[in-house]
């Protein structure tokens, strides 16, 4: 399978996201109608640094995107989070064990929701179709978990634990997520708190 960094591949245009939503509020944790996300701990390829946990990424960070001409740097324009309480087997995440795709790919276990797509053999494939109950399996040990996704200006092939996968594609379902603040907003709010407390920024 073609699933590693360094493969120059044609990235297809995606016109439909498998993550569909209902009218759910983003505030309360419950079952998740949209199933195309990463779980906390997924290490995303970023510019000029070691891979970073998806829960630590913010708007303004720069991701590494795999294109048909190599690697491009693309800024994050949106990050969303949602708490999930699975109600049945279809809502539990899939665990992709280290080496499941190729040697050292992923370089450590990767957890994603069942309809999240990997980019393999020049196409996006929902991970649920790859389940073999050995190296890729539905992990039913979770009672509740957080899911995250990141969006770039162009729907991109990005890297998670060394596996090529997809960025978020906005088809009108952002309302089911809680958006995370940008780097600038985090910095400004921290500065305001410090000034109110009579302390100097670190």
Coordinates of C-alpha atoms in Angstrom, one line a residue:
X1 CA 0.0 0.0 0.0
X2 CA 1.1 3.5 -0.6
X3 CA 0.7 5.1 2.8
X4 CA 4.0 6.8 3.7
X5 CA 5.5 10.2 3.5
X6 CA 7.6 10.7 0.4
X7 CA 5.2 9.1 -2.0
X8 CA 4.2 11.6 -4.8
X9 CA 0.6 10.7 -5.5
X10 CA -2.3 12.3 -7.2
X11 CA -4.7 13.6 -4.5
X12 CA -8.3 13.2 -5.7
X13 CA -10.9 15.9 -5.2
X14 CA -13.4 14.9 -2.6
X15 CA -17.0 16.0 -3.2
X16 CA -18.6 14.3 -0.3
X17 CA -17.6 13.8 3.3
X18 CA -18.7 10.6 4.9
X19 CA -19.1 12.5 8.2
X20 CA -22.8 13.5 8.3
X21 CA -24.6 15.3 11.0
X22 CA -28.0 15.8 12.5
X23 CA -29.2 18.7 14.6
X24 CA -27.1 17.9 17.6
X25 CA -25.8 20.5 20.0
X26 CA -22.0 20.7 20.1
X27 CA -22.0 21.3 23.9
X28 CA -23.2 18.0 25.3
X29 CA -21.3 14.7 25.0
X30 CA -23.4 11.9 23.4
X31 CA -23.4 9.6 20.4
X32 CA -21.7 11.1 17.4
X33 CA -23.6 11.2 14.1
X34 CA -20.5 12.2 12.1
X35 CA -17.9 9.6 12.1
X36 CA -14.8 11.2 10.4
X37 CA -12.4 12.3 13.1
X38 CA -9.2 11.7 15.0
X39 CA -9.1 10.8 18.7
X40 CA -6.9 12.7 21.1
X41 CA -3.3 11.6 20.8
X42 CA -3.1 11.5 17.0
X43 CA 0.3 13.0 16.1
X44 CA -0.1 15.3 13.1
X45 CA 2.7 16.3 10.8
X46 CA 3.5 20.0 11.2
X47 CA 5.9 22.4 9.7
X48 CA 9.4 22.7 11.2
X49 CA 8.7 20.5 14.3
X50 CA 8.1 17.0 15.4
X51 CA 4.5 15.8 15.0
X52 CA 2.1 17.3 17.4
X53 CA -0.9 15.9 19.2
X54 CA -4.1 17.0 17.4
X55 CA -5.6 18.3 20.6
X56 CA -2.7 20.8 20.8
X57 CA -3.2 22.2 17.3
X58 CA -4.8 25.6 16.8
X59 CA -5.8 27.9 14.0
X60 CA -2.7 29.4 12.5
X61 CA -0.5 26.3 12.9
X62 CA 1.0 25.0 9.7
X63 CA 0.5 21.4 8.6
X64 CA 2.4 19.3 6.1
X65 CA 0.2 18.3 3.2
X66 CA 1.1 15.5 0.7
X67 CA 0.4 16.6 -2.9
X68 CA 1.1 15.1 -6.3
X69 CA 4.3 17.3 -6.4
X70 CA 5.6 16.6 -2.9
X71 CA 5.0 18.3 0.4
X72 CA 3.3 21.6 0.8
X73 CA 2.8 23.7 4.0
X74 CA -0.9 24.6 4.6
X75 CA -2.2 26.7 7.5
X76 CA -5.0 25.4 9.7
X77 CA -8.1 27.6 9.4
X78 CA -10.4 25.7 11.8
X79 CA -10.0 23.1 14.7
X80 CA -13.0 21.4 16.2
X81 CA -13.6 19.1 19.2
X82 CA -16.5 17.0 20.3
X83 CA -17.1 14.6 23.2
X84 CA -18.6 11.2 22.2
X85 CA -20.4 8.6 24.2
X86 CA -20.7 5.5 21.9
X87 CA -24.1 3.8 22.0
X88 CA -23.4 0.9 19.7
X89 CA -20.5 -0.8 17.9
X90 CA -20.7 1.5 14.9
X91 CA -19.7 4.5 17.2
X92 CA -16.6 3.0 18.8
X93 CA -13.2 4.1 17.3
X94 CA -10.9 2.0 15.2
X95 CA -7.4 1.3 16.5
X96 CA -4.7 1.0 13.8
X97 CA -1.8 -0.8 15.4
X98 CA 1.8 0.2 14.8
X99 CA 3.1 -1.4 11.5
X100 CA -0.4 -2.2 10.3
X101 CA -0.1 -0.3 7.0
X102 CA 3.6 -0.7 6.3
X103 CA 6.9 -1.0 8.2
X104 CA 6.6 1.7 11.0
X105 CA 3.4 3.0 9.5
X106 CA 1.8 4.1 11.7
X107 CA 4.8 4.6 13.9
X108 CA 2.5 4.2 16.9
X109 CA -1.1 3.1 17.3
X110 CA -3.6 5.5 15.7
X111 CA -7.2 5.9 16.8
X112 CA -9.8 7.3 14.4
X113 CA -13.5 7.1 14.0
X114 CA -14.9 4.4 11.7
X115 CA -15.6 6.5 8.6
X116 CA -12.4 8.4 8.8
X117 CA -10.5 7.9 5.5
X118 CA -6.9 6.9 5.0
X119 CA -5.2 7.7 1.7
X120 CA -4.0 4.4 0.3
X121 CA -3.3 3.3 -3.3
X122 CA -4.2 6.8 -4.6
X123 CA -7.6 6.9 -3.1
X124 CA -9.4 7.7 0.2
X125 CA -10.6 4.6 2.0
X126 CA -12.8 4.6 5.1
X127 CA -10.9 2.8 7.8
X128 CA -13.9 0.6 8.7
X129 CA -13.3 -1.2 5.4
X130 CA -9.8 -2.1 6.5
X131 CA -10.8 -3.7 9.8
X132 CA -9.2 -7.2 10.0
X133 CA -9.7 -7.7 13.8
X134 CA -6.0 -8.1 14.3
X135 CA -3.9 -5.1 13.3
X136 CA -6.9 -2.9 12.6
X137 CA -9.8 -3.4 14.9
X138 CA -12.8 -1.7 16.5
X139 CA -11.8 -0.8 20.1
X140 CA -14.8 -1.1 22.3
X141 CA -12.9 -0.3 25.6
X142 CA -14.0 3.3 25.5
X143 CA -16.8 4.7 27.7
X144 CA -16.4 8.2 26.4
X145 CA -13.8 9.9 24.2
X146 CA -13.0 13.2 22.5
X147 CA -12.7 13.6 18.8
X148 CA -10.9 16.3 16.9
X149 CA -10.5 17.5 13.3
X150 CA -8.5 20.2 11.5
X151 CA -9.4 22.1 8.3
X152 CA -7.1 23.7 5.8
X153 CA -8.2 26.1 3.0
X154 CA -7.9 23.2 0.6
X155 CA -9.0 19.6 1.5
X156 CA -5.7 18.0 2.1
X157 CA -3.9 14.7 2.6
X158 CA -2.1 15.1 5.9
X159 CA 0.0 12.9 8.1
X160 CA -1.2 11.3 11.4
X161 CA 1.3 9.0 13.1
X162 CA 3.0 8.7 9.7
X163 CA -0.2 7.6 7.9
X164 CA -1.6 9.6 5.0
X165 CA -5.1 10.6 5.8
X166 CA -7.5 13.5 5.3
X167 CA -8.1 17.0 6.7
X168 CA -11.7 18.1 7.5
X169 CA -14.0 18.8 4.6
X170 CA -16.7 21.3 5.4
X171 CA -20.1 20.1 4.2
X172 CA -22.1 22.1 6.6
X173 CA -21.5 19.9 9.7
X174 CA -19.3 22.2 11.8
X175 CA -22.1 22.9 14.2
X176 CA -21.6 19.5 15.9
X177 CA -18.1 20.6 17.0
X178 CA -16.9 23.1 19.5
X179 CA -14.4 25.3 17.7
X180 CA -11.0 25.7 19.5
X181 CA -9.6 29.2 19.7
X182 CA -6.8 30.5 17.5
X183 CA -3.2 30.9 18.7
X184 CA -3.8 34.7 18.7
X185 CA -6.9 34.5 20.9
X186 CA -5.2 32.2 23.3
X187 CA -2.2 34.5 23.6
X188 CA -4.4 37.6 24.0
X189 CA -6.6 36.1 26.7
X190 CA -3.5 34.9 28.6
X191 CA -2.1 38.4 28.4
X192 CA -5.4 40.0 29.7
X193 CA -5.5 37.6 32.7
X194 CA -1.8 38.4 33.5
X195 CA -2.5 42.2 33.3
X196 CA -5.5 41.9 35.5
X197 CA -3.5 39.9 38.0
X198 CA -0.7 42.4 38.0
X199 CA 1.8 40.0 36.6
X200 CA 4.1 40.2 33.6
X201 CA 3.8 37.7 30.8
X202 CA 6.3 34.9 30.9

